[in-house]
């Protein structure tokens, strides 16, 4: 990525990749709705897991056909480095580069959101007393938030860098979980899932851009 994508366009290229995934996700949300509404809970989830396994296996087959390039420049001082020596260097790197250290801490804390995200749908179904088929609707609303995030953060990232996208992600995640804690209506939960999707891809765009930079 660093070789092929110009630095001023990295955010929008990361966003474009996520937009393609989000469009596929919209179709997946519709399929989830149909399957869980048409079959029993056991059969429906079994079919969805079987489909997920099929796509994952197909992805593995295609990925196994990729051949890595061998023309990447390697610093002479690192050619003989082994994993143990690399790990031993980490404390020294973190002491010398305070910005990198703060960046790692912020990402570690931000990844804590993934502890709560899987339970949003369970919480929504419980509060609203909705059938399992409603999960597909929640997924599609969340994907809509992802699409919106990629268009906005891809453009902002190209102009102002990846840090802004990460800042937007943190603010949107904060609002997401505050609303989820007190949500009692379907419309508020739809907003929660929209914001969850928006926050997640804002994080991916910002993190991807900063990692390459």
CSV table of C-alpha atoms in Angstrom, one decimal:
chain,number,residue,atom,x,y,z
A,1,UNK,CA,0.0,0.0,0.0
A,2,UNK,CA,2.8,2.4,0.9
A,3,UNK,CA,4.4,1.8,-2.5
A,4,UNK,CA,1.4,2.0,-4.7
A,5,UNK,CA,-0.9,4.7,-3.1
A,6,UNK,CA,0.2,8.3,-2.9
A,7,UNK,CA,0.3,9.6,0.7
A,8,UNK,CA,-2.4,12.3,0.2
A,9,UNK,CA,-4.8,9.7,-1.0
A,10,UNK,CA,-4.3,6.9,1.5
A,11,UNK,CA,-7.4,7.6,3.6
A,12,UNK,CA,-9.7,7.6,0.6
A,13,UNK,CA,-8.2,4.4,-0.7
A,14,UNK,CA,-8.7,2.7,2.7
A,15,UNK,CA,-12.3,4.1,2.7
A,16,UNK,CA,-12.9,2.7,-0.9
A,17,UNK,CA,-11.9,-0.8,0.2
A,18,UNK,CA,-14.3,-0.5,3.2
A,19,UNK,CA,-17.1,0.8,1.0
A,20,UNK,CA,-16.9,-2.3,-1.2
A,21,UNK,CA,-17.1,-4.4,1.9
A,22,UNK,CA,-20.0,-2.4,3.2
A,23,UNK,CA,-22.0,-2.9,0.0
A,24,UNK,CA,-21.5,-6.7,0.4
A,25,UNK,CA,-22.6,-6.3,4.0
A,26,UNK,CA,-25.9,-4.7,3.0
A,27,UNK,CA,-26.7,-7.8,0.9
A,28,UNK,CA,-25.6,-10.0,3.9
A,29,UNK,CA,-28.0,-8.1,6.2
A,30,UNK,CA,-30.9,-8.8,3.9
A,31,UNK,CA,-29.9,-12.5,3.7
A,32,UNK,CA,-29.7,-12.7,7.6
A,33,UNK,CA,-33.3,-11.2,7.8
A,34,UNK,CA,-34.7,-13.7,5.3
A,35,UNK,CA,-32.9,-16.8,6.8
A,36,UNK,CA,-33.7,-16.0,10.5
A,37,UNK,CA,-37.3,-15.2,9.6
A,38,UNK,CA,-37.8,-18.4,7.5
A,39,UNK,CA,-36.1,-21.0,9.6
A,40,UNK,CA,-36.0,-22.0,13.3
A,41,UNK,CA,-33.3,-20.5,15.4
A,42,UNK,CA,-31.1,-23.6,15.3
A,43,UNK,CA,-31.4,-24.1,11.6
A,44,UNK,CA,-31.1,-20.4,10.7
A,45,UNK,CA,-27.9,-19.9,12.6
A,46,UNK,CA,-26.6,-23.2,11.3
A,47,UNK,CA,-27.1,-22.0,7.7
A,48,UNK,CA,-25.6,-18.6,8.4
A,49,UNK,CA,-22.5,-20.2,9.9
A,50,UNK,CA,-22.2,-22.7,7.0
A,51,UNK,CA,-22.3,-19.8,4.6
A,52,UNK,CA,-19.7,-17.9,6.6
A,53,UNK,CA,-17.5,-21.0,6.5
A,54,UNK,CA,-17.9,-21.3,2.7
A,55,UNK,CA,-16.8,-17.7,2.1
A,56,UNK,CA,-13.9,-18.0,4.6
A,57,UNK,CA,-12.7,-21.2,3.0
A,58,UNK,CA,-12.9,-19.6,-0.5
A,59,UNK,CA,-11.0,-16.6,0.8
A,60,UNK,CA,-8.3,-18.9,2.1
A,61,UNK,CA,-7.9,-20.7,-1.2
A,62,UNK,CA,-7.6,-17.4,-3.1
A,63,UNK,CA,-5.2,-16.0,-0.5
A,64,UNK,CA,-3.0,-19.1,-0.7
A,65,UNK,CA,-2.4,-18.3,-4.4
A,66,UNK,CA,-0.8,-14.9,-3.6
A,67,UNK,CA,3.0,-14.8,-3.9
A,68,UNK,CA,4.9,-12.2,-1.8
A,69,UNK,CA,7.4,-10.0,-3.6
A,70,UNK,CA,11.0,-10.4,-2.7
A,71,UNK,CA,12.4,-7.0,-3.8
A,72,UNK,CA,11.5,-5.1,-0.6
A,73,UNK,CA,14.6,-3.3,0.8
A,74,UNK,CA,15.8,-4.6,4.1
A,75,UNK,CA,18.0,-2.7,6.5
A,76,UNK,CA,21.3,-4.4,6.9
A,77,UNK,CA,21.1,-4.2,10.7
A,78,UNK,CA,17.8,-6.1,10.7
A,79,UNK,CA,18.7,-8.9,8.2
A,80,UNK,CA,19.8,-11.3,10.9
A,81,UNK,CA,17.3,-10.2,13.5
A,82,UNK,CA,15.3,-13.0,15.1
A,83,UNK,CA,11.9,-12.6,16.9
A,84,UNK,CA,13.5,-12.6,20.3
A,85,UNK,CA,15.8,-9.7,19.5
A,86,UNK,CA,12.9,-7.8,18.0
A,87,UNK,CA,10.9,-8.2,21.1
A,88,UNK,CA,13.8,-7.1,23.2
A,89,UNK,CA,14.0,-3.9,21.2
A,90,UNK,CA,10.4,-2.9,21.9
A,91,UNK,CA,10.9,-1.3,25.3
A,92,UNK,CA,13.8,0.8,23.9
A,93,UNK,CA,11.6,1.8,20.9
A,94,UNK,CA,8.8,2.9,23.1
A,95,UNK,CA,11.1,4.9,25.4
A,96,UNK,CA,12.6,6.8,22.4
A,97,UNK,CA,9.4,7.4,20.5
A,98,UNK,CA,6.8,8.8,22.8
A,99,UNK,CA,4.3,9.6,20.0
A,100,UNK,CA,4.4,6.0,18.9
A,101,UNK,CA,3.9,4.9,22.5
A,102,UNK,CA,0.8,7.1,23.0
A,103,UNK,CA,-0.5,5.9,19.6
A,104,UNK,CA,-0.3,2.3,20.7
A,105,UNK,CA,-2.0,3.1,24.1
A,106,UNK,CA,-4.9,4.9,22.3
A,107,UNK,CA,-5.4,2.0,19.9
A,108,UNK,CA,-5.4,-0.5,22.7
A,109,UNK,CA,-8.0,1.5,24.6
A,110,UNK,CA,-10.1,2.1,21.5
A,111,UNK,CA,-10.2,-1.7,20.7
A,112,UNK,CA,-12.0,-2.1,24.1
A,113,UNK,CA,-15.1,-1.1,22.2
A,114,UNK,CA,-15.2,-4.6,20.6
A,115,UNK,CA,-16.0,-6.0,24.0
A,116,UNK,CA,-19.3,-4.3,24.0
A,117,UNK,CA,-20.2,-4.2,20.3
A,118,UNK,CA,-21.3,-7.9,20.0
A,119,UNK,CA,-23.8,-7.3,22.8
A,120,UNK,CA,-25.6,-4.3,21.2
A,121,UNK,CA,-27.8,-6.6,19.1
A,122,UNK,CA,-28.7,-8.8,22.1
A,123,UNK,CA,-29.5,-5.7,24.2
A,124,UNK,CA,-31.7,-4.3,21.4
A,125,UNK,CA,-33.6,-7.5,20.9
A,126,UNK,CA,-34.2,-7.8,24.6
A,127,UNK,CA,-35.4,-4.2,25.1
A,128,UNK,CA,-37.5,-4.1,22.0
A,129,UNK,CA,-38.8,-7.7,22.3
A,130,UNK,CA,-38.0,-8.2,18.6
A,131,UNK,CA,-37.7,-11.5,16.7
A,132,UNK,CA,-34.3,-12.8,15.6
A,133,UNK,CA,-35.1,-11.7,12.0
A,134,UNK,CA,-34.6,-8.1,13.2
A,135,UNK,CA,-30.8,-8.8,13.4
A,136,UNK,CA,-30.7,-8.4,9.7
A,137,UNK,CA,-32.2,-4.9,9.9
A,138,UNK,CA,-29.7,-3.9,12.6
A,139,UNK,CA,-26.9,-5.1,10.3
A,140,UNK,CA,-28.2,-3.1,7.4
A,141,UNK,CA,-28.5,0.0,9.5
A,142,UNK,CA,-25.0,-0.5,10.8
A,143,UNK,CA,-23.7,-1.0,7.3
A,144,UNK,CA,-25.4,2.3,6.3
A,145,UNK,CA,-23.4,4.0,9.0
A,146,UNK,CA,-20.2,2.4,7.7
A,147,UNK,CA,-20.9,3.7,4.2
A,148,UNK,CA,-21.5,7.2,5.5
A,149,UNK,CA,-18.3,7.1,7.6
A,150,UNK,CA,-16.1,6.0,4.7
A,151,UNK,CA,-17.3,8.7,2.4
A,152,UNK,CA,-16.8,11.4,5.1
A,153,UNK,CA,-13.6,10.1,6.7
A,154,UNK,CA,-12.0,9.2,3.4
A,155,UNK,CA,-12.4,12.8,2.2
A,156,UNK,CA,-11.4,14.3,5.6
A,157,UNK,CA,-8.4,11.9,5.9
A,158,UNK,CA,-7.0,13.0,2.6
A,159,UNK,CA,-7.2,16.6,3.6
A,160,UNK,CA,-6.3,16.5,7.3
A,161,UNK,CA,-4.7,13.1,8.0
A,162,UNK,CA,-5.7,9.9,9.9
A,163,UNK,CA,-5.7,11.4,13.4
A,164,UNK,CA,-8.9,13.3,12.6
A,165,UNK,CA,-10.7,10.1,11.6
A,166,UNK,CA,-9.6,8.4,14.9
A,167,UNK,CA,-10.8,11.4,16.9
A,168,UNK,CA,-14.2,11.3,15.2
A,169,UNK,CA,-14.4,7.6,15.9
A,170,UNK,CA,-13.8,8.1,19.6
A,171,UNK,CA,-16.4,10.8,19.9
A,172,UNK,CA,-19.0,8.8,17.9
A,173,UNK,CA,-18.3,5.6,19.9
A,174,UNK,CA,-18.8,7.6,23.1
A,175,UNK,CA,-22.2,8.8,21.9
A,176,UNK,CA,-23.1,5.3,20.7
A,177,UNK,CA,-22.7,3.6,24.1
A,178,UNK,CA,-24.3,6.5,25.9
A,179,UNK,CA,-27.4,6.2,23.7
A,180,UNK,CA,-27.4,2.4,24.0
A,181,UNK,CA,-27.4,2.5,27.8
A,182,UNK,CA,-30.7,4.5,27.8
A,183,UNK,CA,-32.3,3.5,24.5
A,184,UNK,CA,-35.9,2.3,24.8
A,185,UNK,CA,-37.3,2.7,21.2
A,186,UNK,CA,-36.6,1.2,17.9
A,187,UNK,CA,-35.6,4.6,16.3
A,188,UNK,CA,-33.0,5.2,19.0
A,189,UNK,CA,-31.6,1.8,18.6
A,190,UNK,CA,-31.4,2.3,14.8
A,191,UNK,CA,-29.4,5.5,15.6
A,192,UNK,CA,-27.2,3.4,17.9
A,193,UNK,CA,-26.4,0.9,15.2
A,194,UNK,CA,-25.8,3.6,12.6
A,195,UNK,CA,-23.3,5.3,14.9
A,196,UNK,CA,-21.7,2.0,15.8
A,197,UNK,CA,-21.0,1.4,12.1
A,198,UNK,CA,-19.9,5.0,11.5
A,199,UNK,CA,-17.5,4.8,14.5
A,200,UNK,CA,-16.0,1.4,13.5
A,201,UNK,CA,-15.1,2.4,9.9
A,202,UNK,CA,-13.9,5.9,11.0
A,203,UNK,CA,-11.4,4.0,13.2
A,204,UNK,CA,-10.4,1.7,10.4
A,205,UNK,CA,-9.8,4.5,8.0
A,206,UNK,CA,-7.8,6.6,10.6
A,207,UNK,CA,-5.8,3.6,11.9
A,208,UNK,CA,-5.0,2.3,8.4
A,209,UNK,CA,-3.8,5.7,7.2
A,210,UNK,CA,-1.6,6.3,10.3
A,211,UNK,CA,-0.2,2.8,10.2
A,212,UNK,CA,1.0,3.2,6.7
A,213,UNK,CA,2.3,6.8,7.3
